[in-house]
Coordinates of C-alpha atoms in Angstrom, one line a residue:
X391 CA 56.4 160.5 55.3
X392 CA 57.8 157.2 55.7
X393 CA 57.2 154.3 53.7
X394 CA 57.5 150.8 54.0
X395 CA 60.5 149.3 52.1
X396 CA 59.6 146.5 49.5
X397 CA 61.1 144.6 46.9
X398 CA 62.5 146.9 44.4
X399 CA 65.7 146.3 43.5
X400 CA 64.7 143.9 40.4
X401 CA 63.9 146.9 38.3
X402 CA 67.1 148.6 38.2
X403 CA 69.3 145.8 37.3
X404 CA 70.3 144.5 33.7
X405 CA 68.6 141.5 32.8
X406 CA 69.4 138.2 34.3
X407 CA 70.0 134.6 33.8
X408 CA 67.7 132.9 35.6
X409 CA 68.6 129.4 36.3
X410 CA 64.9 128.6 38.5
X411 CA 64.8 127.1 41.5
X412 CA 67.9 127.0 43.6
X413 CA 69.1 123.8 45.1
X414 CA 70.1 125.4 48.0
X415 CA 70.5 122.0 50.3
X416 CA 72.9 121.2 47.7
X417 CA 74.7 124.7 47.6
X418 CA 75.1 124.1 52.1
X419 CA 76.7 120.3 51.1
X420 CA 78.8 121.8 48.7
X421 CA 80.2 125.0 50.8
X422 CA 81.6 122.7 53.4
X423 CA 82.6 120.4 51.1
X424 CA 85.4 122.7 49.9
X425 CA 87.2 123.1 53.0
X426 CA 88.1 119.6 52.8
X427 CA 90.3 120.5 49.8
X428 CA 92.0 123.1 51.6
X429 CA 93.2 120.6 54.4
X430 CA 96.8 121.1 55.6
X431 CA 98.3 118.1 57.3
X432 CA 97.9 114.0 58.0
X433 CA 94.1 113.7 56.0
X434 CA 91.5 111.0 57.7
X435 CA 90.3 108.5 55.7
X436 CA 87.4 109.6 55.7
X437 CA 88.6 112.3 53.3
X438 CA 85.8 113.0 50.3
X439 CA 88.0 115.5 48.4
X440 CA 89.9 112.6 47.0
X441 CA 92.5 114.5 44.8
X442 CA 94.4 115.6 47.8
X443 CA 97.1 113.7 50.2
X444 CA 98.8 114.4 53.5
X445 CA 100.8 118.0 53.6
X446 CA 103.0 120.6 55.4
X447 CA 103.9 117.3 57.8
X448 CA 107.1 118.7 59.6
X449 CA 105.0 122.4 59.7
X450 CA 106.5 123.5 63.3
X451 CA 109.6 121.8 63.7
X452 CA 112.8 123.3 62.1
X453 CA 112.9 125.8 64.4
X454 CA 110.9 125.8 67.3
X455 CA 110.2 122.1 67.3
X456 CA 106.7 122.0 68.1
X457 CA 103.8 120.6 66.2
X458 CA 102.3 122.9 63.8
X459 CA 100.5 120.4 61.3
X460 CA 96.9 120.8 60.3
X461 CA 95.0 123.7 59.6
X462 CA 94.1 125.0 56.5
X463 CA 95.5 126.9 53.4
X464 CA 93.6 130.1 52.9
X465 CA 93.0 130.0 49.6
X466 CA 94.7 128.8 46.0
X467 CA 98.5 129.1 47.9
X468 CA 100.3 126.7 50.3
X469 CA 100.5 128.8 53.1
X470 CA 98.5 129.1 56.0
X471 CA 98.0 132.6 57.2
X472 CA 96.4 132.8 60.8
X473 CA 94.5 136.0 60.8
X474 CA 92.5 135.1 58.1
X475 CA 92.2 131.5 59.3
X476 CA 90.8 132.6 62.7
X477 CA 88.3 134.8 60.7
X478 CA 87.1 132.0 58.7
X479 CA 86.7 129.6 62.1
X480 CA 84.6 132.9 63.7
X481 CA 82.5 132.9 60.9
X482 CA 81.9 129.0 60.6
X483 CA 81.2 128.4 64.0
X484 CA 78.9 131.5 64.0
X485 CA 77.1 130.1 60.8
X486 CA 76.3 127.1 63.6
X487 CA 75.3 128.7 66.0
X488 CA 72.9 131.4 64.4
X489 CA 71.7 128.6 61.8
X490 CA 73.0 125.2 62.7
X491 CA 69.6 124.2 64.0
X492 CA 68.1 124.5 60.2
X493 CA 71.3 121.8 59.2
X494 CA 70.5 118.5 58.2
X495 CA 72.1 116.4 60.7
X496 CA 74.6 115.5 58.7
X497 CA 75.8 118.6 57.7
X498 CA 75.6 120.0 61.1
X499 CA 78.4 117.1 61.8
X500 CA 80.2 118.3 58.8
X501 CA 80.2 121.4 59.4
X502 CA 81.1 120.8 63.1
X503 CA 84.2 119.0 61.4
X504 CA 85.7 121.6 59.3
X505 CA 85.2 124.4 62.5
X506 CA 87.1 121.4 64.9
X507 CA 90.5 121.2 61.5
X508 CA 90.5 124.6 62.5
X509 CA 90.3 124.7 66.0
X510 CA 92.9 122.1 66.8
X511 CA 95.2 124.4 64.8
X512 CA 94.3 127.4 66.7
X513 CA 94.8 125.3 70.0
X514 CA 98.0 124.5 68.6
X515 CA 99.4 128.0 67.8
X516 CA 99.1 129.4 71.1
X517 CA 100.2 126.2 73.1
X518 CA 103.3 128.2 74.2
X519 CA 103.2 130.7 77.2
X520 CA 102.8 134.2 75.9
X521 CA 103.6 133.2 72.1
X522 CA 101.5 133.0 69.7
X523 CA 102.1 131.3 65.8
X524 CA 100.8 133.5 63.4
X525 CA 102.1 131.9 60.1
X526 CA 103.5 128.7 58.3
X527 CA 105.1 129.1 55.0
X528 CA 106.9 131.9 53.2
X529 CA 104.5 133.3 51.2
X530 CA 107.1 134.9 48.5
X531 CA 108.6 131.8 48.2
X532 CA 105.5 129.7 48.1
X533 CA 103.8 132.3 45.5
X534 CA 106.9 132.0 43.2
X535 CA 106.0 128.0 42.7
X536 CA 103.5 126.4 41.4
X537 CA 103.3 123.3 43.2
X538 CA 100.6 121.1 44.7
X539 CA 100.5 120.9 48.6
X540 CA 101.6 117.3 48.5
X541 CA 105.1 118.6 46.7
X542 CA 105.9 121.7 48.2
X543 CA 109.4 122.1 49.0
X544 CA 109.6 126.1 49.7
X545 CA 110.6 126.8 53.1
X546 CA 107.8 126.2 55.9
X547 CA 109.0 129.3 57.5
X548 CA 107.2 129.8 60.9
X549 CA 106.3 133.5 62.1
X550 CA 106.1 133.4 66.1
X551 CA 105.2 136.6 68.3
X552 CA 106.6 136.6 71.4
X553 CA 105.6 138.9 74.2
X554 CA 105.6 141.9 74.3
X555 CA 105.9 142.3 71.3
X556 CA 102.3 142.4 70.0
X557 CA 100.0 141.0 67.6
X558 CA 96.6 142.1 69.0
X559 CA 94.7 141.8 65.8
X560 CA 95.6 137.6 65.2
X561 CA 95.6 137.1 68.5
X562 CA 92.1 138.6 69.3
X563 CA 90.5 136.9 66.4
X564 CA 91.9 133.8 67.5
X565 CA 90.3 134.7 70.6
X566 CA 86.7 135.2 69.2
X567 CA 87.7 132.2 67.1
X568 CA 87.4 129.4 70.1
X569 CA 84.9 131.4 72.3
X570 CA 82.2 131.3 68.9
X571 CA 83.5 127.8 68.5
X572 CA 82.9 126.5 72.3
X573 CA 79.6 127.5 71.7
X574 CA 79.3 125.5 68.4
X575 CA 80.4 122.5 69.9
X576 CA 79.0 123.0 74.0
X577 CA 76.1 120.2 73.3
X578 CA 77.9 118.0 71.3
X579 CA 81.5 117.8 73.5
X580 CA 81.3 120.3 77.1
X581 CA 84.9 119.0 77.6
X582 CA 86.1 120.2 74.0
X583 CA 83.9 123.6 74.2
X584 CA 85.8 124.1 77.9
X585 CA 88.8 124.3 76.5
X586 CA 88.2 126.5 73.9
X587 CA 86.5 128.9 75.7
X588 CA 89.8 128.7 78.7
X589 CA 92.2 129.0 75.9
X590 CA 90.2 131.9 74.5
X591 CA 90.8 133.9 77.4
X592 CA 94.0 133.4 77.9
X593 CA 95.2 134.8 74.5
X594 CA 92.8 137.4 74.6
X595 CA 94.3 138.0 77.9
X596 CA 97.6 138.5 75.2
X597 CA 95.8 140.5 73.0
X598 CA 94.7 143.2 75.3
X599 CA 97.9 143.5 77.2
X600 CA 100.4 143.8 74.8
X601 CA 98.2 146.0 72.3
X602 CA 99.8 146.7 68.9
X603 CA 99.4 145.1 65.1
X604 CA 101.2 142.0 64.0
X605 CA 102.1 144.0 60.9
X606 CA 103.8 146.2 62.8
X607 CA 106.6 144.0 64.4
X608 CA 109.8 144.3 62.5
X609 CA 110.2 140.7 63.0
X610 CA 107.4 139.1 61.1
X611 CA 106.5 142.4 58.8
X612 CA 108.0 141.5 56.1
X613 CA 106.2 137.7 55.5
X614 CA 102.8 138.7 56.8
X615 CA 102.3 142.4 54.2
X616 CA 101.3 142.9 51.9
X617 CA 99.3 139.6 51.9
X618 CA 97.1 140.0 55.3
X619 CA 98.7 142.7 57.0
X620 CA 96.0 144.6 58.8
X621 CA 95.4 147.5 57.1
X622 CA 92.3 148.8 59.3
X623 CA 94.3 148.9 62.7
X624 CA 94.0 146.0 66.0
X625 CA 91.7 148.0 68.0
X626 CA 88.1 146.0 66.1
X627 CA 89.6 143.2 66.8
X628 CA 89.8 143.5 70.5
X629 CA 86.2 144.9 70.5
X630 CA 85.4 141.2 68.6
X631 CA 87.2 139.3 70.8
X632 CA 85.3 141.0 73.7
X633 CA 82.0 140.4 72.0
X634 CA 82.8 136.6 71.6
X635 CA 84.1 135.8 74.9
X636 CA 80.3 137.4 76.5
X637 CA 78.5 136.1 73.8
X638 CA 80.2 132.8 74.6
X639 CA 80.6 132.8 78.5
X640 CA 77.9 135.4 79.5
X641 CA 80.9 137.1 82.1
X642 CA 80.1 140.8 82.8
X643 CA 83.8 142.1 82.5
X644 CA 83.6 141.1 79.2
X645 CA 80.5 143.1 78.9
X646 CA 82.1 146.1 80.9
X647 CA 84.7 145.9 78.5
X648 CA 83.2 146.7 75.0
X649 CA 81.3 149.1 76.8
X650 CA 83.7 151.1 78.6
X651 CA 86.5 150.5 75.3
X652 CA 84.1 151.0 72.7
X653 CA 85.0 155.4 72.0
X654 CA 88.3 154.5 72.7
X655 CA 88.8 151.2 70.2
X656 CA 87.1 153.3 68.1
X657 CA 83.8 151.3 67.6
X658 CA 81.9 153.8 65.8
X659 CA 84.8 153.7 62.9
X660 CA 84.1 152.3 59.7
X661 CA 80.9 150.8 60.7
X662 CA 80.6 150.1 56.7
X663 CA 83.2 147.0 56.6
X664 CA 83.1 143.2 57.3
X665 CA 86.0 141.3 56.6
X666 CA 88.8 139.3 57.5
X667 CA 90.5 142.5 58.2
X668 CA 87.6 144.9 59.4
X669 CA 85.1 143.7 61.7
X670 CA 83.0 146.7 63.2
X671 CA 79.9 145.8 60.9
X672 CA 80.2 142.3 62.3
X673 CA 80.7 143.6 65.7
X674 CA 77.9 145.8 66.0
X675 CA 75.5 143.1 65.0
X676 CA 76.7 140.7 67.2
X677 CA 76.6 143.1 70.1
X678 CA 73.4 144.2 68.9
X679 CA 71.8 141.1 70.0
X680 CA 72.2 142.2 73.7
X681 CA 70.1 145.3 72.9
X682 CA 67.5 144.0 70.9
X683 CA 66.9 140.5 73.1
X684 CA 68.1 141.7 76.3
X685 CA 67.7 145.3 77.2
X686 CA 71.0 146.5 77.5
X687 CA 70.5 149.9 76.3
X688 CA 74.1 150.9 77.4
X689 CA 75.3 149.5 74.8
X690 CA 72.4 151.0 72.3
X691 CA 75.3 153.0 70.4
X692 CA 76.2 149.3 68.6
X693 CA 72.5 148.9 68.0
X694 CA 72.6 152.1 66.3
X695 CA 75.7 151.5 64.2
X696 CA 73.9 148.1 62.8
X697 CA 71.2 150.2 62.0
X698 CA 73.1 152.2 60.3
X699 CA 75.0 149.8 58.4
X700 CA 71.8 148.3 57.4
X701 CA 70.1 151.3 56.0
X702 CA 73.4 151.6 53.7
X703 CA 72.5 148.7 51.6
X704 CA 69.1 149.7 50.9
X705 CA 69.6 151.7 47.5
X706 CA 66.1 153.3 47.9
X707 CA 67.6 154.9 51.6
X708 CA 68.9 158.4 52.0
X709 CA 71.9 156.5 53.9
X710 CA 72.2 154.4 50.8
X711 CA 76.4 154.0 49.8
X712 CA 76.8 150.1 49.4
X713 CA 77.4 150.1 45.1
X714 CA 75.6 147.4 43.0
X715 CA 77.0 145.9 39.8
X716 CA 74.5 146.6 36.9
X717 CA 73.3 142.8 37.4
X718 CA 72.8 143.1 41.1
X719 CA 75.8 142.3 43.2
X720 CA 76.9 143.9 46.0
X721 CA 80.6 145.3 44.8
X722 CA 83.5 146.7 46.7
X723 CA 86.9 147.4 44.9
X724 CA 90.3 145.6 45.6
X725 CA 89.4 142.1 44.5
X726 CA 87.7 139.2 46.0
X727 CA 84.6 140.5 45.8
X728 CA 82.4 138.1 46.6
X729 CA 83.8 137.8 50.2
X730 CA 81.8 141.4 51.0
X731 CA 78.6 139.4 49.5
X732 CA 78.3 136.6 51.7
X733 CA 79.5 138.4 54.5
X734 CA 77.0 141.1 54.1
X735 CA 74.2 138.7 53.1
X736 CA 75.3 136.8 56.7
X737 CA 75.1 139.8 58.5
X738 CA 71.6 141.1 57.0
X739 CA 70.1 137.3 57.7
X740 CA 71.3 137.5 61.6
X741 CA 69.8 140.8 61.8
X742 CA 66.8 140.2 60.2
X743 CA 66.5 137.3 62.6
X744 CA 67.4 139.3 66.2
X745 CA 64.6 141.7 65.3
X746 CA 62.0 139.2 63.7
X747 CA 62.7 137.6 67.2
X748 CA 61.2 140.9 68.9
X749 CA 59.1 142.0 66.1
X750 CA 61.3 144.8 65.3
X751 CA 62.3 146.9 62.6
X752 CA 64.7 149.1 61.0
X753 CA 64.4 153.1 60.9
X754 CA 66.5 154.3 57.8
X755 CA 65.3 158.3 58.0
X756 CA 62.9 157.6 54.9
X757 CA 61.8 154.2 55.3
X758 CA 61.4 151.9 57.6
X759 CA 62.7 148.0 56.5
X760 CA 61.5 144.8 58.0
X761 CA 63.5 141.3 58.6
X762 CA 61.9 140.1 55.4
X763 CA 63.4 143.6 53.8
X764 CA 66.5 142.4 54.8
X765 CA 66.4 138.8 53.7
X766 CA 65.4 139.6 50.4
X767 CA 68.8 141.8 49.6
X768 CA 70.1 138.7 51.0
X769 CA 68.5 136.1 48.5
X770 CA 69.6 138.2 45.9
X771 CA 72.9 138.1 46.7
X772 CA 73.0 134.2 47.4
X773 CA 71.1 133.7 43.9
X774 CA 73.2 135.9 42.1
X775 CA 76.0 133.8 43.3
X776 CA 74.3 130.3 42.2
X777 CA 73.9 131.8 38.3
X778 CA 70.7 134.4 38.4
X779 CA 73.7 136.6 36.8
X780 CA 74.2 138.3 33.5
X781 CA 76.8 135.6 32.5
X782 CA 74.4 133.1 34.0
X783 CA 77.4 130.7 35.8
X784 CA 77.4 129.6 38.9
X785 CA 80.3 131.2 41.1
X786 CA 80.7 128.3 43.3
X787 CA 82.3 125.1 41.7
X788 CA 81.1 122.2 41.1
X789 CA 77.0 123.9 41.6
X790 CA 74.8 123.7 38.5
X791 CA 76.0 123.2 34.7
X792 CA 78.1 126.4 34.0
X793 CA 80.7 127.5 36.5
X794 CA 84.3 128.1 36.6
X795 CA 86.4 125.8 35.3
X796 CA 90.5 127.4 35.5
X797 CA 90.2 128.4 38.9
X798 CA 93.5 130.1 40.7
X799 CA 94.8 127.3 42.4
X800 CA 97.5 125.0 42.8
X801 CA 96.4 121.9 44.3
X802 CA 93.3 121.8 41.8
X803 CA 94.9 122.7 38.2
X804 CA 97.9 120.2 38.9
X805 CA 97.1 116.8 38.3
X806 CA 96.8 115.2 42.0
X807 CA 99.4 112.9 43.5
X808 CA 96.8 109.2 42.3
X809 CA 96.7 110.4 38.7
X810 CA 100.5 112.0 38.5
X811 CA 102.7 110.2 41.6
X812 CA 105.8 111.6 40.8
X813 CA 107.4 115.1 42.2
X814 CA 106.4 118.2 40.2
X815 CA 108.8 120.9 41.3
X816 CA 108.7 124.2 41.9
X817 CA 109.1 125.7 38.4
X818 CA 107.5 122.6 37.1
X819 CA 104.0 123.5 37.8
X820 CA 104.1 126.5 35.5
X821 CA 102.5 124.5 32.6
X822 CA 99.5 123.3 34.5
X823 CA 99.6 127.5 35.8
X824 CA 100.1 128.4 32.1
X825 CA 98.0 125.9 30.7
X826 CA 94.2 126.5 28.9
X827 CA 92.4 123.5 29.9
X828 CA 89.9 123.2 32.7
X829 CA 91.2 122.2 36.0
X830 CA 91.3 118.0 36.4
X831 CA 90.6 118.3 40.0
X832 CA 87.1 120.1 41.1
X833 CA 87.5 121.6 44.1
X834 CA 83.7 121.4 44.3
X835 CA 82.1 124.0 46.4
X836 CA 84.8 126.5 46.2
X837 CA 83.5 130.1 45.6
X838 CA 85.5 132.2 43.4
X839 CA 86.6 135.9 43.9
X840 CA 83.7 136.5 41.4
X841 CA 83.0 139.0 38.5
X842 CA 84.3 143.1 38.1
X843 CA 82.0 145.6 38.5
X844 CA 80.5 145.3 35.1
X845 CA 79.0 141.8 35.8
X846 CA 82.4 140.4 34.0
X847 CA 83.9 136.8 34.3
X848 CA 86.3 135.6 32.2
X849 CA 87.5 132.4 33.8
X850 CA 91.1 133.0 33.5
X851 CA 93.6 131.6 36.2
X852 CA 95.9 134.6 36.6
X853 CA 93.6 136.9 37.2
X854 CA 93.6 135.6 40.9
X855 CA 91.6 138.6 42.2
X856 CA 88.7 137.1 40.3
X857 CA 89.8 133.1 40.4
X858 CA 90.7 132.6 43.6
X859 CA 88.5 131.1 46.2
X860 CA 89.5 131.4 50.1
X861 CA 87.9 129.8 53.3
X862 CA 86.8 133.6 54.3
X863 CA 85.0 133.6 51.0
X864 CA 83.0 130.8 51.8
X865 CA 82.8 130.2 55.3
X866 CA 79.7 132.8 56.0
X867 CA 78.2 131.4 53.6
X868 CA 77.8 128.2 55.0
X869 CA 75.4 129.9 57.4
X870 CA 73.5 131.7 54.6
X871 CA 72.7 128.5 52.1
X872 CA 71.6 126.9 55.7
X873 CA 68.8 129.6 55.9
X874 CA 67.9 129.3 52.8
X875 CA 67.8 125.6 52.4
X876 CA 65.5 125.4 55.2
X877 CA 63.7 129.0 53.6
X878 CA 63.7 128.8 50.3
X879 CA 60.7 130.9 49.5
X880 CA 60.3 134.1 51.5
X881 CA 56.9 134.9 52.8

């Protein structure tokens, strides 16, 4: 017999904080707030982070001479990493176009701005025939100092692949990158959304040819691992680029190609992850879409793999294997956790909205879960995240009374260039690094790597895994607190 799946998690879970009703208009501001304090480059003046200054100006030029300036750093560090950069433009232009329509207008423009900081870098860092930029900054270098953006003096090393020696998995998120973004921005600038979606094809065009990992080039190995070397293999990320560039220009070889690729990219493997790393849960809800609003049933096997991810979030499913915290969170090991939470929470919203759409639902053996199923796990997540927690603080900064105030970062626990003009070296930094005191400069908005399994937060800069915030951290959640702010009571 099956039954019908309801709310049910509350009565498993410790007891919570509960900090009422969520401002989540306030939560959307704030998300795309942050990535304004994560700018690399010559700032506008427009700037409302105003603790940062112009950085990383001659990015590009000691060696290959080119213009490499912008961009942004992908988390408390001064590098800028261009896997997970791409990742964190896919997701922000798809938090537009899935739920830009519920923006304010003038978060819609803002949040068009952070996707376009991006972009221009992208643009940028294949500008060069069958080459592609992959990093600025050597990370071992950069990680050994702790020095605000504005200072840093480590070397801007730049890691270039040329062809054919491959880097399928950067290069195919880049891809997916501009093509989600040309769609973000086709009725606000055709001309802009043009080029993206020509310049996605052409390095996608890169991606499939030469096929290989980044990580595995000899050249740039060394700088890109262990930090964001791709540990789950390039073959999703050609799958995603695919997706993006059908999604985005509606050209049949694209859909031919993640149909006749998908057994041999291996798109039923690990249908479980959805990261800047792993994107086959991503991918099979986006493809998904062309099953469940358009019919294409030969592509039903993605449909089924969405399902199927779906149905392993719901702890009262047979298929159940996602773990909870004992408060309620959604928890994977390895750090950063809250980047599987508002990615997951992003992908059961856009679900829940293809089938609402066509008044669908979700078969998981024992039960069968609706849209509204979905979104609840969702709100849960998103409210646990905003302080309805066991240690009742908010995990995004600068939202409600209590959040974190020594985050892992450089720019933010150094005091900014205004209050302290003068050059703080390398080694200098260590006694802001070392120090006790809160951060002087909020990077408001920023969402931390968030609490250990056992609900656990204990605000303390070196422990990075759970103090650092990173765009990929935030960015689907831009598109989540949009939902919500226009939903904020489920019915």
């Amino acid at each position: 017999m099956k039954l019908h799946f309801l709310l049910f998690i509350s009565i498993v879970f410790l007891p919570l904080v509960h900090s009422g009703h969520h401002d989540y208009s306030d939560a959307l501001s704030k998300s795309i707030l942050f990535f304004e304090g994560q700018r690399s480059g010559v700032l506008p003046k427009n700037q409302r982070i105003k603790w940062r200054a112009d950085s990383g100006l001659s990015d590009g030029r000691s060696v290959y001479n080119t213009d490499l300036t912008g961009g942004y750093y992908d988390a408390g560090d001064n590098v800028k990493f261009g896997f997970p950069m791409a990742f964190t433009t896919t997701m922000l232009a798809w938090s537009v176009i899935e739920f830009g329509e519920l923006m304010p207008p003038n978060e819609l423009r803002n949040a068009l701005v952070a996707i376009r900081w991006a972009t221009d870098y992208l643009l940028k860092t294949i500008s060069q025939p069958n080459r592609i930029f992959v990093q600025v900054g050597d990370p071992y270098m950069d990680h050994n100092c702790w020095e605000r953006p504005e200072d840093m003096d480590t070397p801007r090393t730049v890691y270039a692949v040329d062809a054919p020696s491959t880097a399928s998995e950067v290069a195919a998120e880049t891809a997916a990158a501009l093509a989600a973004s040309s769609m973000a921005f086709r009725s606000v600038d055709p001309g802009y959304a043009e080029t993206l979606l020509r310049s996605s094809d052409r390095i996608f065009q890169f991606a499939d040819n030469f096929r290989g990992a980044y990580s595995d080039n000899a050249q740039i190995r060394d700088g890109v691992c262990p930090f964001y070397c791709d540990f789950s293999g390039y073959q999703d990320e050609l799958l995603w680029g695919a997706a993006w560039l059908r999604r985005a220009s509606q050209d049949n070889s694209y859909l031919n190609y993640i149909e006749n690729n998908g057994k041999t990219l291996g798109a039923d493997d690990n249908i479980n992850e959805f990261g800047w790393d792993n994107k086959h849960a991503g991918l099979n809800v986006l493809v998904s879409k062309e099953v469940i609003e358009g019919n294409m049933y030969n592509l039903q096997s993605y449909k089924a793999s969405a399902d199927s991810f779906m149905c392993t979030l719901i702890p009262d499913s047979s298929s159940s294997h996602i773990d909870y915290t004992p408060g309620g969170l959604i928890y994977k090991p390895g750090g950063s956790n809250l980047q599987h939470a508002t990615t997951i929470s992003f992908l059961l919203l856009v679900y829940a909205n293809y089938l609402d759409r066509t008044l669908q639902t979700v078969n998981c053996r024992n039960l069968v879960v609706s849209p509204l199923s979905l979104r609840t796990i969702a709100k849960k997540q998103v409210d646990y995240i905003l302080g309805d927690n066991p240690m009742g603080l908010s995990y995004m900064v600068g939202y409600g009374n209590h959040f974190p105030q020594r985050i892992h970062h450089r720019g933010s626990s150094s005091p900014s260039v205004k209050d302290h003009p003068g050059f703080i070296a390398c080694k200098e930094g260590s006694i802001y690094f070392n120090s006790t005191n809160p951060n002087p400069n909020v990077l408001v908005g920023a969402i931390v790597g968030g609490p250990g399994e056992d609900d656990v937060y204990g605000d303390d800069r070196a422990d990075f895994k759970k103090s650092e915030p990173t765009t990929y951290i935030n960015a689907p959640f831009v598109g989540v607190l949009a939902f919500f702010a226009a939903n904020p009571n489920l019915s």
